CSV table of C-alpha atoms in Angstrom, one decimal:
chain,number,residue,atom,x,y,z
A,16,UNK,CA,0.0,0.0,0.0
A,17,UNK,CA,1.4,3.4,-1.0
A,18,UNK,CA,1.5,5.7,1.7
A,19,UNK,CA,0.0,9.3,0.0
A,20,UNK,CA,2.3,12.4,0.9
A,21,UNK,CA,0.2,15.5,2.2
A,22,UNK,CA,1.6,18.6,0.0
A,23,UNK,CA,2.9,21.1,2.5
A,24,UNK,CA,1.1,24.6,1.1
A,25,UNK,CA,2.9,27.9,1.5
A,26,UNK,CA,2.1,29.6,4.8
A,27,UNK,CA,1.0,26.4,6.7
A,28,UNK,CA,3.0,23.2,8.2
A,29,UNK,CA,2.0,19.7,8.3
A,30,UNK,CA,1.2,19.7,12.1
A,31,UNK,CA,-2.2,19.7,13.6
A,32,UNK,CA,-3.4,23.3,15.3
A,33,UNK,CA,-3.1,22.0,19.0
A,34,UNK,CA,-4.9,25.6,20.6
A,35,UNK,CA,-4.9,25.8,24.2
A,36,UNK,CA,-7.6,27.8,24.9
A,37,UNK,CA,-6.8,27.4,28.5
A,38,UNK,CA,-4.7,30.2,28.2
A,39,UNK,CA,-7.0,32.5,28.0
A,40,UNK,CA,-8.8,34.5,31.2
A,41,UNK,CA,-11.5,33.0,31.8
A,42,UNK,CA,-14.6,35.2,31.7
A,43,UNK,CA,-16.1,35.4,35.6
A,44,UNK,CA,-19.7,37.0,34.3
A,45,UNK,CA,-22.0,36.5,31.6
A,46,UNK,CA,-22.5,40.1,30.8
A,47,UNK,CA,-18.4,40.0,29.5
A,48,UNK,CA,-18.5,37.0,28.1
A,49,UNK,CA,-21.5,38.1,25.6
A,50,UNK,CA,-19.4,41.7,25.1
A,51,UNK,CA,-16.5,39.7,24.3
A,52,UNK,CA,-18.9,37.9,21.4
A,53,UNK,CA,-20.0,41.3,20.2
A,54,UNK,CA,-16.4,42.7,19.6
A,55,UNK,CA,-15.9,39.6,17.6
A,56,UNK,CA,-18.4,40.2,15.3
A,57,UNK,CA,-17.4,44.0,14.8
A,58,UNK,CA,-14.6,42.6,13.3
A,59,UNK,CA,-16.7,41.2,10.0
A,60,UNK,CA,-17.5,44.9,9.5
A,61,UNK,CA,-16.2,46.8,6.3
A,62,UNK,CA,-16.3,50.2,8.0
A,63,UNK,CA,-12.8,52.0,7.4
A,64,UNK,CA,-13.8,53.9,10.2
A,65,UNK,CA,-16.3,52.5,12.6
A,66,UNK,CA,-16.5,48.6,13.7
A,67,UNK,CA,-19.7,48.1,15.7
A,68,UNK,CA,-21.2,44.5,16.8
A,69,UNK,CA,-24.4,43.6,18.1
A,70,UNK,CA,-25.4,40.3,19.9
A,71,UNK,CA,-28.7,39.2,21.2
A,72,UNK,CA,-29.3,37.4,23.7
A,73,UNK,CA,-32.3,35.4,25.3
A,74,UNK,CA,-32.9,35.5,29.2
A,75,UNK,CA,-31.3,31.8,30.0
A,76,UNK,CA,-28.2,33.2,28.1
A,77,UNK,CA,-28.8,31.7,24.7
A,78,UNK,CA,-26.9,33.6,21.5
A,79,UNK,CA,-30.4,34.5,19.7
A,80,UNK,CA,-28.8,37.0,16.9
A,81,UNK,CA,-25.7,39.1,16.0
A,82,UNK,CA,-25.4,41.8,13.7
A,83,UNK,CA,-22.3,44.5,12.4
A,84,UNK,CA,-22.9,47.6,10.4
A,85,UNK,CA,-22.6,47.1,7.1
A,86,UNK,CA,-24.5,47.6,3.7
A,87,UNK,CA,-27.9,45.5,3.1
A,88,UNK,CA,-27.1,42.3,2.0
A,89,UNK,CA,-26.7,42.1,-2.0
A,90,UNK,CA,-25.3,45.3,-2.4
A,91,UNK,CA,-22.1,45.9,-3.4
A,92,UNK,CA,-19.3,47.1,-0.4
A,93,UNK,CA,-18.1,49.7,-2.4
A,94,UNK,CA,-14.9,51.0,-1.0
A,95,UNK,CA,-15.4,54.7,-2.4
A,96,UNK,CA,-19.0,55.1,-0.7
A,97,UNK,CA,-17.5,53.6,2.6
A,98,UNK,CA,-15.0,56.1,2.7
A,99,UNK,CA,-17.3,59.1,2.7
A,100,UNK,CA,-18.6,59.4,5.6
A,101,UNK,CA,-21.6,61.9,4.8
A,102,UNK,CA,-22.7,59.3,2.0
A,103,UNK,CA,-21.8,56.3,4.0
A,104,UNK,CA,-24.4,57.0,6.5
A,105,UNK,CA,-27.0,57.3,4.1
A,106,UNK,CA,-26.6,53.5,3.0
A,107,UNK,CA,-25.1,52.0,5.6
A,108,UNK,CA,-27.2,49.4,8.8
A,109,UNK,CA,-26.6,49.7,11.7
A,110,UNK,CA,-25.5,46.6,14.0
A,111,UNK,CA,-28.6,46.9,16.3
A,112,UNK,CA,-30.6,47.2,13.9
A,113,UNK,CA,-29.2,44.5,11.6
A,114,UNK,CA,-29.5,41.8,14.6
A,115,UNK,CA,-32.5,42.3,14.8
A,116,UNK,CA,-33.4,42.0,11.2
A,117,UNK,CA,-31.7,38.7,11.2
A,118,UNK,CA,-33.7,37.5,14.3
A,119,UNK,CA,-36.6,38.4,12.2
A,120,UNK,CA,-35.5,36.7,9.1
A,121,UNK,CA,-34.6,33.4,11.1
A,122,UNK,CA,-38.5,33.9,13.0
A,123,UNK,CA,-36.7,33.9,16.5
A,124,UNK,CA,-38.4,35.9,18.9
A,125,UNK,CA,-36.3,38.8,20.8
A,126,UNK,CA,-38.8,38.9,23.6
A,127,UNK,CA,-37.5,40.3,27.4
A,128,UNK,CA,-34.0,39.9,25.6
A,129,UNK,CA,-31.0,41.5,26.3
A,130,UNK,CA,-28.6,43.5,23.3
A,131,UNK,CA,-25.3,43.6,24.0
A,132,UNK,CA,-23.4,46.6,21.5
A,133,UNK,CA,-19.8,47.7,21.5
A,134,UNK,CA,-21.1,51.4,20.7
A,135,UNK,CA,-24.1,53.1,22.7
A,136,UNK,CA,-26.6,53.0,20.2
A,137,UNK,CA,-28.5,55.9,18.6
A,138,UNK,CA,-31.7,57.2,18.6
A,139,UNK,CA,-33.2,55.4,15.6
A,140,UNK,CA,-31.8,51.8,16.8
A,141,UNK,CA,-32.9,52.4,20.1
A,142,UNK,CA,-36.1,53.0,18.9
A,143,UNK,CA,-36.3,49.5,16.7
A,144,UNK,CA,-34.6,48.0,20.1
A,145,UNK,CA,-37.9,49.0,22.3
A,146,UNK,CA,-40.4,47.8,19.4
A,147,UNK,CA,-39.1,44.5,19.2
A,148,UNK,CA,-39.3,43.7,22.6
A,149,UNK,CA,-35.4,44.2,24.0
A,150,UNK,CA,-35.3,44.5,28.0
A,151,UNK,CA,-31.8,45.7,28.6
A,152,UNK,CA,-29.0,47.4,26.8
A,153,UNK,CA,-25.4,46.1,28.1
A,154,UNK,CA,-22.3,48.1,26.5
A,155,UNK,CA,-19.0,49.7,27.9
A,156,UNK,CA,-19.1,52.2,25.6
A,157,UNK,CA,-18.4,55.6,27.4
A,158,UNK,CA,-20.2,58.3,25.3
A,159,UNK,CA,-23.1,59.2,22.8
A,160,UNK,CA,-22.5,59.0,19.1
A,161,UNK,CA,-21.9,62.6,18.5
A,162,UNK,CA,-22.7,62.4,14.7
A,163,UNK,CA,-26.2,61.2,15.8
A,164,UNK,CA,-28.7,62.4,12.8
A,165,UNK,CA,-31.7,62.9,14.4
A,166,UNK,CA,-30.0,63.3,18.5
A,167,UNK,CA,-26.8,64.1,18.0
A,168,UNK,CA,-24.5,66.8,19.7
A,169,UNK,CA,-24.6,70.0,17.1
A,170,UNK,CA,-28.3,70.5,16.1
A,171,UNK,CA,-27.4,71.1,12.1
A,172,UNK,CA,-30.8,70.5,10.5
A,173,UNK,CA,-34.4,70.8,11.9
A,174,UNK,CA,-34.6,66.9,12.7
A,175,UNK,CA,-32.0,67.5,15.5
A,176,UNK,CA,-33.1,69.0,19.2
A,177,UNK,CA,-32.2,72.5,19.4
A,178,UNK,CA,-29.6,74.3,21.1
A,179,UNK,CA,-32.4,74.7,24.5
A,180,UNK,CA,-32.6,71.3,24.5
A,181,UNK,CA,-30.0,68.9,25.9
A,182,UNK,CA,-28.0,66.8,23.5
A,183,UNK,CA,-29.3,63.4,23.2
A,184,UNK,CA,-31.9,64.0,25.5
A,185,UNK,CA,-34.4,61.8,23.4
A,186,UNK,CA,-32.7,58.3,23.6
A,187,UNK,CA,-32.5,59.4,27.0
A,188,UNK,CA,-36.3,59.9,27.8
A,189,UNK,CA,-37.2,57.2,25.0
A,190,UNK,CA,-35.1,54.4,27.1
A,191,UNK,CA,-36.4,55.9,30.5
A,192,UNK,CA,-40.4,56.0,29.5
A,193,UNK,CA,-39.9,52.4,27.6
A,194,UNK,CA,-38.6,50.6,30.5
A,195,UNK,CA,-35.5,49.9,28.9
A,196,UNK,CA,-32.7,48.7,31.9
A,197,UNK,CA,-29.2,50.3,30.5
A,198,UNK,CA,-26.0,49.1,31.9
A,199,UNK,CA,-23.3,50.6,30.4
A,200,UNK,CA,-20.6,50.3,33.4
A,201,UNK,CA,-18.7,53.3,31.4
A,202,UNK,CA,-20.9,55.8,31.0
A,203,UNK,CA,-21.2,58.8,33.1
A,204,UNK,CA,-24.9,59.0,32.5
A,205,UNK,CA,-25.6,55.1,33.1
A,206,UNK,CA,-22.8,54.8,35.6
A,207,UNK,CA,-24.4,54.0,38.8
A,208,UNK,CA,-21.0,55.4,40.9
A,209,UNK,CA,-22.0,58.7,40.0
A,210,UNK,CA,-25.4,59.2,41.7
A,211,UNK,CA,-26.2,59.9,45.2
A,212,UNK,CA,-29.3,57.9,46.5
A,213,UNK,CA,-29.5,59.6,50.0
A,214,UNK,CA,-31.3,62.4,50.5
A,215,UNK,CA,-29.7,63.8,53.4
A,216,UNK,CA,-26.4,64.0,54.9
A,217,UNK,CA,-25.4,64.5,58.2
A,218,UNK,CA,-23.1,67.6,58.8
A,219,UNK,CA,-21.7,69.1,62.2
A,220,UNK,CA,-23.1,66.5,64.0
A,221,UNK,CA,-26.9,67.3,62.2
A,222,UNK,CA,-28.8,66.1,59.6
A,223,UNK,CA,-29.4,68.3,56.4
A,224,UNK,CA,-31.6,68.2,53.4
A,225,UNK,CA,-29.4,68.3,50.5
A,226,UNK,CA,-30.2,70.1,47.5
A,227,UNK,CA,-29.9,68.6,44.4
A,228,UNK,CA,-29.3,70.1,40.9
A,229,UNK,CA,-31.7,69.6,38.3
A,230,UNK,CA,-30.3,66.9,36.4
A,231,UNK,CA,-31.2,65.9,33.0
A,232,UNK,CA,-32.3,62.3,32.8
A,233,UNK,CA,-30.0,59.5,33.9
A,234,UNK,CA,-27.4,62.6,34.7
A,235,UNK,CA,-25.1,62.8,37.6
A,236,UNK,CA,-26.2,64.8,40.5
A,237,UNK,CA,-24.2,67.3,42.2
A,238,UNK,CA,-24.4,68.3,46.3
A,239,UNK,CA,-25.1,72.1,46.2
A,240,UNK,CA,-24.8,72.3,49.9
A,241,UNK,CA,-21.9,70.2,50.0
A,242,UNK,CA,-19.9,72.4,47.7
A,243,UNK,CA,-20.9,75.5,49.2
A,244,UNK,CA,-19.3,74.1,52.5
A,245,UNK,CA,-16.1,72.7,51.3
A,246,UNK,CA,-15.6,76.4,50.2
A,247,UNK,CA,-16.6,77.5,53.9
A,248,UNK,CA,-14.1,75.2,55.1
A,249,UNK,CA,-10.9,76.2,52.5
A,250,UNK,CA,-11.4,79.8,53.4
A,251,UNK,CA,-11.5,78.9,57.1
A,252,UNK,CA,-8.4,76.9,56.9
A,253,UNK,CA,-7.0,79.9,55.0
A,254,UNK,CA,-8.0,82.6,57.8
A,255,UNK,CA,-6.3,80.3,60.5
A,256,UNK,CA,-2.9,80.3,58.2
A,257,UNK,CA,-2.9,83.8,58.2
């Protein structure tokens, strides 16, 4: 019997791929592990400038959907129209909005799920995320998208809040009256370390009622009264120097 020779291709060797993937960290909490997914799948995305990923996910922890932005499918990834940004925008999907589509595609239901994204997403794919049933938003993204057409930072066109109106305020109160939970860990908006949740304080050995800003929705509050006495206290410690 005539033992057949496997031809060694360029790039490769004739050894099995032995990975150890005990060498990587292990992942203590769902919510990374499904973040992890979603930055995997931002990589299949043609964007020269902007890799998002989307990833669905049912309430017993089940991969229902992912998505990237990306053209429709069919059409032609044209390098020239990813490039400009201004037309880019008008063709391109977003990867909310695409994991969903494919959800509905495959007939799997996104009910009480929960949509983990690698960018906070805007006010349009918020809005598909709320009709089709999506409980929670999980995402370490830190900011807005500031090129947001419709709630974006600079109000350019008459779609966009005004200047009296705070930027991205309607995702804000969209998520808020829809019941959506948000946890995104790195937001200062989301970011549960940044908000007070007594009302009082006790100072000088007696209990005041604090006096809180008017935030905007989800916004940090600040301590008036807490301010105004750390100044007291600088200038008194300034008075005694002298």
């Amino acid at each position: 019997m005539v033992k057949r020779r496997r031809v060694k291709t360029r790039g490769e060797d004739n050894r099995a791929s032995t990975p150890n993937c005990a060498a990587e960290p292990y992942a203590e909490g769902w919510d990374q592990y499904f973040l992890a997914i979603a930055r995997a799948v931002a990589q299949k995305s043609k964007d020269p400038k902007c890799r998002v990923g989307a990833v669905i996910v049912s309430p017993d922890h089940l991969v229902l959907s992912t998505g990237f932005n990306g053209l429709a499918r069919g059409v032609y990834d044209d390098q020239n129209l990813l490039e400009s940004v201004d037309e880019k925008l008008k063709w391109i999907c977003h990867a909310e909005a695409n994991a969903i589509s494919n959800a509905a595609r495959s007939g799997v239901s996104v009910m009480n799920s929960t949509i983990f994204v690698t960018k906070f997403p805007c006010f349009l794919c918020c809005n598909a995320i709320v009709q089709a049933g999506v409980k929670r938003i999980y995402t370490h993204d830190d900011r807005f998208w500031a090129e947001d057409p419709v709630d974006g930072d600079e109000p350019e066109d008459e779609h966009r809040p005004t200047r009296e109106e705070p930027p991205h305020s309607r995702k804000r109160a969209l998520l808020k009256q829809a019941g959506i939970q948000v946890d995104a860990p790195n937001h200062p908006d989301y970011n549960a370390r940044w908000r007070v949740p007594p009302a009082r304080s006790k100072v000088n050995g007696r209990w005041i009622q604090l006096e809180l800003s008017e935030p905007s929705d989800h916004s940090p509050r600040r301590l008036a009264p807490l301010a105004k006495m750390h100044g007291r206290r600088k200038s008194s410690i300034r008075s005694r120097a002298s």
